PDB file of C-alpha atoms in Angstrom:
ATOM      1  CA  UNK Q   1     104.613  90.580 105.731  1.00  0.00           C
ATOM      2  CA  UNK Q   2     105.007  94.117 104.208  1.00  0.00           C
ATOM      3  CA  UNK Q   3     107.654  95.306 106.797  1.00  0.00           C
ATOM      4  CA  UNK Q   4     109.608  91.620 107.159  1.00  0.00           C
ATOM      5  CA  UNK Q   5     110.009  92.214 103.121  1.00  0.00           C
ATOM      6  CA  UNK Q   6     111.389  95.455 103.304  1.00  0.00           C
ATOM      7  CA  UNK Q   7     113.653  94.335 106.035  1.00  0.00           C
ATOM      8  CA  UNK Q   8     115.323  92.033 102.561  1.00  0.00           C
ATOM      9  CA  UNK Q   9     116.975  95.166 101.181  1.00  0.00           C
ATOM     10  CA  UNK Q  10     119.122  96.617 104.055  1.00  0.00           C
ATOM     11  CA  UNK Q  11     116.648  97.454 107.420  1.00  0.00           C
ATOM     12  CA  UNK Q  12     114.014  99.239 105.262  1.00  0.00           C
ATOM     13  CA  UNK Q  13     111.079  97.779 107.595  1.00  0.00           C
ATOM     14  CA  UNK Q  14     112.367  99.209 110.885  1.00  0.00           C
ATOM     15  CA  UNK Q  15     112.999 103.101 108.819  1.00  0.00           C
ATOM     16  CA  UNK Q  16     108.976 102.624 107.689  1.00  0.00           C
ATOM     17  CA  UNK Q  17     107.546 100.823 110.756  1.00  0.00           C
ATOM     18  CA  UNK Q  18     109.331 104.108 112.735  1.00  0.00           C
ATOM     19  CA  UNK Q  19     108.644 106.903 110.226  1.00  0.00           C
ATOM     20  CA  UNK Q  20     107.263 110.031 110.872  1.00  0.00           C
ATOM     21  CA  UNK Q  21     107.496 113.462 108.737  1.00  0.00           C
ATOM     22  CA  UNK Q  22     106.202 115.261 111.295  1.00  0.00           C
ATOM     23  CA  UNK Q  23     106.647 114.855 115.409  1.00  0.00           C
ATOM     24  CA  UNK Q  24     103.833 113.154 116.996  1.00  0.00           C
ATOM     25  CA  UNK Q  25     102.389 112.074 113.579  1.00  0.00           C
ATOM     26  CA  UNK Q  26     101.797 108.771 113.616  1.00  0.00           C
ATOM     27  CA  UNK Q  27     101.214 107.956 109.941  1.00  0.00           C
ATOM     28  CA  UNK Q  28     103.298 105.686 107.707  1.00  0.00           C
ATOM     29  CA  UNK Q  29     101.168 107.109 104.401  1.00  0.00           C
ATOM     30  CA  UNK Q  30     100.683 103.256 103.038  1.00  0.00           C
ATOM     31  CA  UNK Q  31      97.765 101.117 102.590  1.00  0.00           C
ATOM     32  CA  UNK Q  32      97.017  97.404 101.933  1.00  0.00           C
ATOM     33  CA  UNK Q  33      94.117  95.677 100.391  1.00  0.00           C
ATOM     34  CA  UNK Q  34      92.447  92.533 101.563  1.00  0.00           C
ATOM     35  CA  UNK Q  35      93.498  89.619  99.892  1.00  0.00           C
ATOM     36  CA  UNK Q  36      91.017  89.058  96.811  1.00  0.00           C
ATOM     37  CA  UNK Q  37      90.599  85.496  94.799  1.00  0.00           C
ATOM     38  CA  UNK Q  38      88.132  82.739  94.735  1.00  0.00           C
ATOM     39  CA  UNK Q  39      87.091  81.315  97.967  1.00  0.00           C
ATOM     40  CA  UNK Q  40      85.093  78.445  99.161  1.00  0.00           C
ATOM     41  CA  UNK Q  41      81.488  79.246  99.623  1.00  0.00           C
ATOM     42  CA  UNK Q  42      81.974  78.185 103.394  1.00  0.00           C
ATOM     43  CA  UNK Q  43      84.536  81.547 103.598  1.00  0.00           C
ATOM     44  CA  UNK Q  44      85.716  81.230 106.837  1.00  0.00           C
ATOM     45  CA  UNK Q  45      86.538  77.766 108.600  1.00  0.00           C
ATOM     46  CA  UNK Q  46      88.356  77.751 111.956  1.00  0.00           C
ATOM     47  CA  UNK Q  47      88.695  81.598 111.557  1.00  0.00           C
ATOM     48  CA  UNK Q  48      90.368  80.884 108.464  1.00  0.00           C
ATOM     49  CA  UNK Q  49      90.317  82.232 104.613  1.00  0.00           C
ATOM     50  CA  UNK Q  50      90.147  79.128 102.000  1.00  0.00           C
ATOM     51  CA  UNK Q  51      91.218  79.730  98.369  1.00  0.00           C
ATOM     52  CA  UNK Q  52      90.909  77.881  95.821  1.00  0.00           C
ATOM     53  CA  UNK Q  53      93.360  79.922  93.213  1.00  0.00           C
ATOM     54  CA  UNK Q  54      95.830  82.576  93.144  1.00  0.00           C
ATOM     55  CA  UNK Q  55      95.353  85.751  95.376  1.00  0.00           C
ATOM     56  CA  UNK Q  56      95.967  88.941  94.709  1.00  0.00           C
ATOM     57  CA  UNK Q  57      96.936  92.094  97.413  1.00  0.00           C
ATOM     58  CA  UNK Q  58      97.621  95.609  96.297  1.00  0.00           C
ATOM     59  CA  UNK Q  59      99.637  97.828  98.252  1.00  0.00           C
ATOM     60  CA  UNK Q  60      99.920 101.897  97.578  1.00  0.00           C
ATOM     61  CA  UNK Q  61     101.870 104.439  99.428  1.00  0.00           C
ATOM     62  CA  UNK Q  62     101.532 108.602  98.674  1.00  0.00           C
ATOM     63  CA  UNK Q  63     105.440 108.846  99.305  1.00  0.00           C
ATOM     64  CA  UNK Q  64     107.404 107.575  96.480  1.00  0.00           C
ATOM     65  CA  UNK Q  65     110.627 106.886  98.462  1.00  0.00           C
ATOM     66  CA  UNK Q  66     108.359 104.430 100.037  1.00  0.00           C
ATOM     67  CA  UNK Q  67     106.648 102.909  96.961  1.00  0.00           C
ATOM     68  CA  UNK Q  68     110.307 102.278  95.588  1.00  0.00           C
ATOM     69  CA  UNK Q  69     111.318 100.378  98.472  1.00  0.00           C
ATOM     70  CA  UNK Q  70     108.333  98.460  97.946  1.00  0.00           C
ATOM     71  CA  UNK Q  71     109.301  97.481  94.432  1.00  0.00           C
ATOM     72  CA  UNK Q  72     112.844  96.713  94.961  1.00  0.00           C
ATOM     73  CA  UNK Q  73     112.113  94.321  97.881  1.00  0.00           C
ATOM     74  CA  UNK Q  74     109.169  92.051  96.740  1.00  0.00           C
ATOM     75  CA  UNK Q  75     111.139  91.836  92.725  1.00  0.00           C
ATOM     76  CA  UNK Q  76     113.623  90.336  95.209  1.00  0.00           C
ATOM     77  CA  UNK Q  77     111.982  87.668  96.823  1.00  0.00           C
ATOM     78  CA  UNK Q  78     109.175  84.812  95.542  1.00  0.00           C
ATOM     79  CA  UNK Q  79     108.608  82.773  99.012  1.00  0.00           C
ATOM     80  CA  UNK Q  80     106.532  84.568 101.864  1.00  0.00           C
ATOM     81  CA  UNK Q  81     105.168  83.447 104.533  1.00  0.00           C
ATOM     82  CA  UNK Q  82     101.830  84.511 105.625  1.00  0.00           C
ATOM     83  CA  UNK Q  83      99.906  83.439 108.843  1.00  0.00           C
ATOM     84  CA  UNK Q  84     101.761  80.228 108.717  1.00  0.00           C
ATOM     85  CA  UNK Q  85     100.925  80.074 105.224  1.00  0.00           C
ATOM     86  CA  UNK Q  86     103.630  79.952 102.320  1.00  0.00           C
ATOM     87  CA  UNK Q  87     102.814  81.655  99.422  1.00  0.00           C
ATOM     88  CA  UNK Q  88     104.957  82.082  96.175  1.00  0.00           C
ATOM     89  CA  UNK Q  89     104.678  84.938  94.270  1.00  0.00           C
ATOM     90  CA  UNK Q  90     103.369  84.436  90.690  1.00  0.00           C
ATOM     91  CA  UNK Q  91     103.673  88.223  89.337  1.00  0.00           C
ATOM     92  CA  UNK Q  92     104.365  91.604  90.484  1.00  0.00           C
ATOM     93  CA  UNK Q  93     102.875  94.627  88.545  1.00  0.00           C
ATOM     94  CA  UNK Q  94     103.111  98.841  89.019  1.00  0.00           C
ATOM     95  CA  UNK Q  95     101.104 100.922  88.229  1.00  0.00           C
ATOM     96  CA  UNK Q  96      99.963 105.058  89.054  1.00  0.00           C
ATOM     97  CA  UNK Q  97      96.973 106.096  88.038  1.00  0.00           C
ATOM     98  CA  UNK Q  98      95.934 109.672  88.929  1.00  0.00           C
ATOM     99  CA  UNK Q  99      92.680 111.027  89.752  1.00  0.00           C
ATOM    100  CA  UNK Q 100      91.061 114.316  88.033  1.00  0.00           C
ATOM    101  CA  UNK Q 101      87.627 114.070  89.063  1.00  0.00           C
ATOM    102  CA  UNK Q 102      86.450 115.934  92.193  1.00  0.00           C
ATOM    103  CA  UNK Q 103      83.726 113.357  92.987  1.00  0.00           C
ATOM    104  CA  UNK Q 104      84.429 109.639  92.856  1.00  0.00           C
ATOM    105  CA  UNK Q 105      82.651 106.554  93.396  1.00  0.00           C
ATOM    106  CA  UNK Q 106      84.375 104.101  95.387  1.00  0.00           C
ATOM    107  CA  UNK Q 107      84.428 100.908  97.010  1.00  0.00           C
ATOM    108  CA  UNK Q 108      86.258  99.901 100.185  1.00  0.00           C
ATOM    109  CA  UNK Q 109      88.858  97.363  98.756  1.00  0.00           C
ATOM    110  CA  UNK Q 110      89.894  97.213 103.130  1.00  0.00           C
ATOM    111  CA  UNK Q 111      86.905  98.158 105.111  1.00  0.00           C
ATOM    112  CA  UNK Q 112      86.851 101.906 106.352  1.00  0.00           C
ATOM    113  CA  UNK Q 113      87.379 102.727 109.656  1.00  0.00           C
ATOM    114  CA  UNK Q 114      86.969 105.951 112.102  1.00  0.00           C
ATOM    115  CA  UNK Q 115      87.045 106.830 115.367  1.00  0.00           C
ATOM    116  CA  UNK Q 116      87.616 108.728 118.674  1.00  0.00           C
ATOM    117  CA  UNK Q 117      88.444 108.255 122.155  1.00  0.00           C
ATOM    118  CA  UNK Q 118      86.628 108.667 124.944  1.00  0.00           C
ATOM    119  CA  UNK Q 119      87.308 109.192 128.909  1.00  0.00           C
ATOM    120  CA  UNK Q 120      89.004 106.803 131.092  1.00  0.00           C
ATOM    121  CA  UNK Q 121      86.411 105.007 132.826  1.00  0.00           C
ATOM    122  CA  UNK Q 122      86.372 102.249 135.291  1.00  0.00           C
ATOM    123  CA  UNK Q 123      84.920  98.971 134.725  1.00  0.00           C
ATOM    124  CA  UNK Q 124      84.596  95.475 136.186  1.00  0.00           C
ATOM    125  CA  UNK Q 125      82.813  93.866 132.605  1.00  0.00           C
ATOM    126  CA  UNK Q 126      84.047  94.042 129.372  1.00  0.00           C
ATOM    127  CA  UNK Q 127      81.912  94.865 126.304  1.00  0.00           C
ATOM    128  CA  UNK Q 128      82.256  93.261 122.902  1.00  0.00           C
ATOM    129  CA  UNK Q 129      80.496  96.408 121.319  1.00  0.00           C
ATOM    130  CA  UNK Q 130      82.151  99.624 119.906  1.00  0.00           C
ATOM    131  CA  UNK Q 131      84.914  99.400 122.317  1.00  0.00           C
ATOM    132  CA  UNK Q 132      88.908  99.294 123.366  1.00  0.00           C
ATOM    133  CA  UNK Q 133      89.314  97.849 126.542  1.00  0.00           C
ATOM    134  CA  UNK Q 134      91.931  96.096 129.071  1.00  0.00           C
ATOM    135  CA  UNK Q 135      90.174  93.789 131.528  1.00  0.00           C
ATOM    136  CA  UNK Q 136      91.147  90.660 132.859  1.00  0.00           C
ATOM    137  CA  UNK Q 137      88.171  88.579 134.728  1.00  0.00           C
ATOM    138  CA  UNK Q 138      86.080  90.944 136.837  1.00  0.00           C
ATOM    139  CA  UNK Q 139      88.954  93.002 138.127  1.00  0.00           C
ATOM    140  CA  UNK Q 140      88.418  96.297 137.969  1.00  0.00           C
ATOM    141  CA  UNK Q 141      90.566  98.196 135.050  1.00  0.00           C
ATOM    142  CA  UNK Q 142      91.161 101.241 133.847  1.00  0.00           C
ATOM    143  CA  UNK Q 143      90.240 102.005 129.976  1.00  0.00           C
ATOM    144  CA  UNK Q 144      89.674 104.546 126.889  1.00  0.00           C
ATOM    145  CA  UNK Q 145      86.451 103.661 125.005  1.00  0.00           C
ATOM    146  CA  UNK Q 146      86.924 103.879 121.915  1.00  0.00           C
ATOM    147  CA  UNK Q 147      84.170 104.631 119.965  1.00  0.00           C
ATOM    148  CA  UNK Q 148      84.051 103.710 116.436  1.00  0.00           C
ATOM    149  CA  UNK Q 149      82.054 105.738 113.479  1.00  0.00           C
ATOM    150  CA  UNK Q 150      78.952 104.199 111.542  1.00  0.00           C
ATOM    151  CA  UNK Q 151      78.597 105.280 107.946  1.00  0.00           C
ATOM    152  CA  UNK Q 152      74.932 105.907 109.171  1.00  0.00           C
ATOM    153  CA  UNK Q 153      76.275 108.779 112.343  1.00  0.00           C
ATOM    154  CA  UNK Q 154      75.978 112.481 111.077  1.00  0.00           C
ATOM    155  CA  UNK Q 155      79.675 112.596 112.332  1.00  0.00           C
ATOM    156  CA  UNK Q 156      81.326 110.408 109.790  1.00  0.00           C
ATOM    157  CA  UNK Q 157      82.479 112.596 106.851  1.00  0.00           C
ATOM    158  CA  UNK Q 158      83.444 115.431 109.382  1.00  0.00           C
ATOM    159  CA  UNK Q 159      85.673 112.738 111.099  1.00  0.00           C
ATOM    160  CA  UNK Q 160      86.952 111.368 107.763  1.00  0.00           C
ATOM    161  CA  UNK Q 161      87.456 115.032 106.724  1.00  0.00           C
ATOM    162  CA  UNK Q 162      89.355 115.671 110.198  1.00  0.00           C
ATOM    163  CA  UNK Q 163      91.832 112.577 109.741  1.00  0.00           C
ATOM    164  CA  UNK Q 164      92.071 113.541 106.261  1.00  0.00           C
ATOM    165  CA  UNK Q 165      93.647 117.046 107.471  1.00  0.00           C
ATOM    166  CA  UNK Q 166      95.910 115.791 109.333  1.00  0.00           C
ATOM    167  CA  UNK Q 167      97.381 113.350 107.564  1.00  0.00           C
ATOM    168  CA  UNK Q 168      97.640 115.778 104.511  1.00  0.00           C
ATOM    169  CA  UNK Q 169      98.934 118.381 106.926  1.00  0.00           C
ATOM    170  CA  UNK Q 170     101.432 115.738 108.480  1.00  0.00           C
ATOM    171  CA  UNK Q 171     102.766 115.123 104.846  1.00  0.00           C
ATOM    172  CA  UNK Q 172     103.230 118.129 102.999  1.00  0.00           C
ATOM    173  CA  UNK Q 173     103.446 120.054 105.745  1.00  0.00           C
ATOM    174  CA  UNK Q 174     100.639 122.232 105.029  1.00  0.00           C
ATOM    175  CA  UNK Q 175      96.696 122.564 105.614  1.00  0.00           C
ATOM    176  CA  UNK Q 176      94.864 121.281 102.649  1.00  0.00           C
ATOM    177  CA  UNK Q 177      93.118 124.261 100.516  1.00  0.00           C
ATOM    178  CA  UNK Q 178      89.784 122.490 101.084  1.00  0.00           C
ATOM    179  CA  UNK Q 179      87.571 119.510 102.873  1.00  0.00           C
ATOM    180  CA  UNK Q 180      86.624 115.946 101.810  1.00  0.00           C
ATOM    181  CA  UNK Q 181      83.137 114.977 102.180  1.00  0.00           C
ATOM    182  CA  UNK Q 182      82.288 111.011 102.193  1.00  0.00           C
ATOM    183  CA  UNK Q 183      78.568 109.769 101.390  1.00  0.00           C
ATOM    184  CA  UNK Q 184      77.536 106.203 102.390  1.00  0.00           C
ATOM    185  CA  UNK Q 185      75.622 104.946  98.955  1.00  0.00           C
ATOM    186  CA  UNK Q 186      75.425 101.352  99.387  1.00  0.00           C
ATOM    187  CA  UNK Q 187      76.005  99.770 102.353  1.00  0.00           C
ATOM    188  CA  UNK Q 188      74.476  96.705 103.569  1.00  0.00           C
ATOM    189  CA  UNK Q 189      74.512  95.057 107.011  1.00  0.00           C
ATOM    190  CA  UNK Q 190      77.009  92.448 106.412  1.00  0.00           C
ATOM    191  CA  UNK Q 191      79.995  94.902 105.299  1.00  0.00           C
ATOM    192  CA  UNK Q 192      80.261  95.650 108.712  1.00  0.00           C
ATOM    193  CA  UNK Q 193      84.117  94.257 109.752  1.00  0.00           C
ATOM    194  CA  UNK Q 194      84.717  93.712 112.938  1.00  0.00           C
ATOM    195  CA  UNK Q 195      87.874  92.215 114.280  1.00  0.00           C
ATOM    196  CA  UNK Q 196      90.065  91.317 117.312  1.00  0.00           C
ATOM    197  CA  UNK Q 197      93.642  91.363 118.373  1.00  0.00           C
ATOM    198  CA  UNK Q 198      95.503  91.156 120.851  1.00  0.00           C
ATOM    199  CA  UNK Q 199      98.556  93.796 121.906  1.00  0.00           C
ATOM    200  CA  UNK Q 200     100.260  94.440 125.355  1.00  0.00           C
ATOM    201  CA  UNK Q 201     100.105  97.879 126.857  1.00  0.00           C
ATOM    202  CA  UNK Q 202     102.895 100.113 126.895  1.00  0.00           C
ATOM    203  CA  UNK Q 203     101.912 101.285 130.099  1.00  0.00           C
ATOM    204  CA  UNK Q 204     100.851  98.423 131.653  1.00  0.00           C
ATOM    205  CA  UNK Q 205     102.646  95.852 130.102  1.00  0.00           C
ATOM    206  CA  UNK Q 206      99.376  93.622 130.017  1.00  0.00           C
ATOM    207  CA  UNK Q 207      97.902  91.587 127.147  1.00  0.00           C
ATOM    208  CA  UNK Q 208      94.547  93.706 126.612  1.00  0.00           C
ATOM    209  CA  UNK Q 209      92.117  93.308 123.759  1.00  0.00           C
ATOM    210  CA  UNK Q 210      91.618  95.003 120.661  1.00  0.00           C
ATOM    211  CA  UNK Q 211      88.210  95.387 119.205  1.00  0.00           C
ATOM    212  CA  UNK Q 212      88.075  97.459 115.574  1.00  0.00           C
ATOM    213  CA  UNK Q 213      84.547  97.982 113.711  1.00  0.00           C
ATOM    214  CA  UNK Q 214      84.642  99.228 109.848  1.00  0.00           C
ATOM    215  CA  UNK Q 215      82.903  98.720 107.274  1.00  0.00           C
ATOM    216  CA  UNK Q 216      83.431  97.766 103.499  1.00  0.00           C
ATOM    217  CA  UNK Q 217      80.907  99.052 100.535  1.00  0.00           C
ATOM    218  CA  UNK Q 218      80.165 101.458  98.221  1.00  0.00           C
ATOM    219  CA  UNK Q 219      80.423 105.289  98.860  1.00  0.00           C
ATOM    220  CA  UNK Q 220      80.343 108.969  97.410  1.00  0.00           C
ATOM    221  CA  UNK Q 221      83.744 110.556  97.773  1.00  0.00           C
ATOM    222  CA  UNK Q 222      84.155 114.444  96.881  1.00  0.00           C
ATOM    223  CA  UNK Q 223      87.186 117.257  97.262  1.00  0.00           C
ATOM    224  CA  UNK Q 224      89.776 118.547  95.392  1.00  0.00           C
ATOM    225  CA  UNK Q 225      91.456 115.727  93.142  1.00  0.00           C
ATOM    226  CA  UNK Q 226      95.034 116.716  94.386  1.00  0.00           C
ATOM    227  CA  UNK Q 227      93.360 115.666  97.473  1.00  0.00           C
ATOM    228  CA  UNK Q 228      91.596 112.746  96.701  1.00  0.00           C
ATOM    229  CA  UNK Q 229      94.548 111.081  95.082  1.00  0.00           C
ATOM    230  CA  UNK Q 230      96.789 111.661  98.161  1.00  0.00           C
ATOM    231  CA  UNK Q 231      93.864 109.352  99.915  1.00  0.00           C
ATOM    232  CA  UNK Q 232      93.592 106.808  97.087  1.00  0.00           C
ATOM    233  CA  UNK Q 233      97.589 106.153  97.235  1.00  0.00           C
ATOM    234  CA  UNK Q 234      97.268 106.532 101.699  1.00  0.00           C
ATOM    235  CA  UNK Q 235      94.081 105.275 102.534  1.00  0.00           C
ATOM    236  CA  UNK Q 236      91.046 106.501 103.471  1.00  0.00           C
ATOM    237  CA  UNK Q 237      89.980 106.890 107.434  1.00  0.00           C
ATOM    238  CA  UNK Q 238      92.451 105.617 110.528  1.00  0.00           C
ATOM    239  CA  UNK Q 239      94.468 102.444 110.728  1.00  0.00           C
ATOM    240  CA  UNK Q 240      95.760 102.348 106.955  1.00  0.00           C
ATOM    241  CA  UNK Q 241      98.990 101.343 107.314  1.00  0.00           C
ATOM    242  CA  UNK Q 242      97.603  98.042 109.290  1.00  0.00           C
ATOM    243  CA  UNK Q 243      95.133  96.843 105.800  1.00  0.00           C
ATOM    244  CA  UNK Q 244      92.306 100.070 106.669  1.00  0.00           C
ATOM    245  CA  UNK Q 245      90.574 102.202 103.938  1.00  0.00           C
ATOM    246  CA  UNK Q 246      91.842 101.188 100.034  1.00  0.00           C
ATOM    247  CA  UNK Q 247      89.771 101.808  97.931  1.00  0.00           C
ATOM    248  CA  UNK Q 248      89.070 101.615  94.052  1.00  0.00           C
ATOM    249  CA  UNK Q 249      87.332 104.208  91.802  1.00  0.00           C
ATOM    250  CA  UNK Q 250      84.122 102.927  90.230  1.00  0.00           C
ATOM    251  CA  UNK Q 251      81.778 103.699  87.765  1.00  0.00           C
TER     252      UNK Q 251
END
């Protein structure tokens, strides 16, 4: 929905879908929320979301070229469509709050998500758990695991600090002055996300299976505030720019 709007004023979704500041960076520097409003206490019907009022989505981007495209193209249209859904839009509000703290407490607003790939392997099964795989009956295929980060490994903050560095690096064009260091405070079993979609390979040109685990709640987030309000505004972990790792400051 984000990059069909943008397309309203002049193309904008193709410049944003494609942009890169840097070569081989592949980071658009935006983040969405998940759509927040009262729902049914039966949530999910059919694999659907049912709400019973208005809902609300933020969106935040760290480059302000970005954020004004943003703003020009949804004050320019009130009908959407959204998985075969039409929605109206009732209000549209800015807003740019700026962090000064150097530790936060936050909660996920998207669920958080990190994690790293692993060695081709071979396989003739596919696995529903922690995993990115192509596979197609019991033929044997060719695949990167993909291993994704629990708030619980002694890995995570280093890997959230490593993304962090490059996507700072990727933007400004410079190494941050400092690391980012995430503590898990609250976190309960069922704000583990996991989700499934399907893409075609660009190598293969097969339909293969996408698998992503994150997880929402309620964490400790500490650095340099220049540096945590380049995350708040981009997203925290991998995957932002596809509704990954908003938060909100809490008290």
């Amino acid at each position: 929905m984000i990059y069909t709007t943008l397309k309203e004023i002049g193309g904008s979704g193709e410049k944003w879908h494609d942009h890169e500041r840097m070569p081989g960076a592949n980071y658009k520097y935006f983040t969405f929320s998940s759509l927040r409003g009262n729902r049914r206490k039966s949530e999910r019907k059919n694999n659907q979301l049912h709400f019973i009022s208005r809902v609300y989505l933020d969106i935040r981007s760290a480059d302000e070229s970005l954020s004004n495209d943003l703003i020009l193209a949804f004050s320019k249209k009130k009908q959407y469509k959204l998985f075969n859904q039409s929605l109206i839009l009732d209000g549209l509000s800015w807003e740019n709050p700026q962090i000064s703290s150097d530790i936060l407490r936050i909660q996920m607003l998207s669920p958080l998500t990190i994690h790293r790939k692993q060695d081709d392997r071979y396989t003739d099964f596919s696995s529903p758990f922690d995993t990115e795989f192509s596979c197609t009956g019991r033929t044997m295929k060719k695949f990167k695991k993909t291993y994704y980060y629990s708030p619980f490994d002694a890995e995570f903050s280093d890997k959230l600090n490593n993304n962090f560095i490059d996507k700072y690096t990727a933007f400004t064009g410079n190494l941050p002055d400092g690391n980012i260091r995430v503590v898990p405070q609250k976190i309960k079993p069922a704000d583990k996300y996991v989700t499934h979609y399907r893409k075609i390979d660009a190598e293969t040109k097969e339909e293969i299976e996408i698998i992503i685990n994150a997880w929402r709640g309620i964490y400790i987030l500490s650095g340099n505030p220049e540096h945590l309000n380049f995350l708040y505004y981009c997203g925290l972990g991998a995957r932002n720019s596809a509704g990954f790792g908003m938060f909100e400051v809490i008290k």
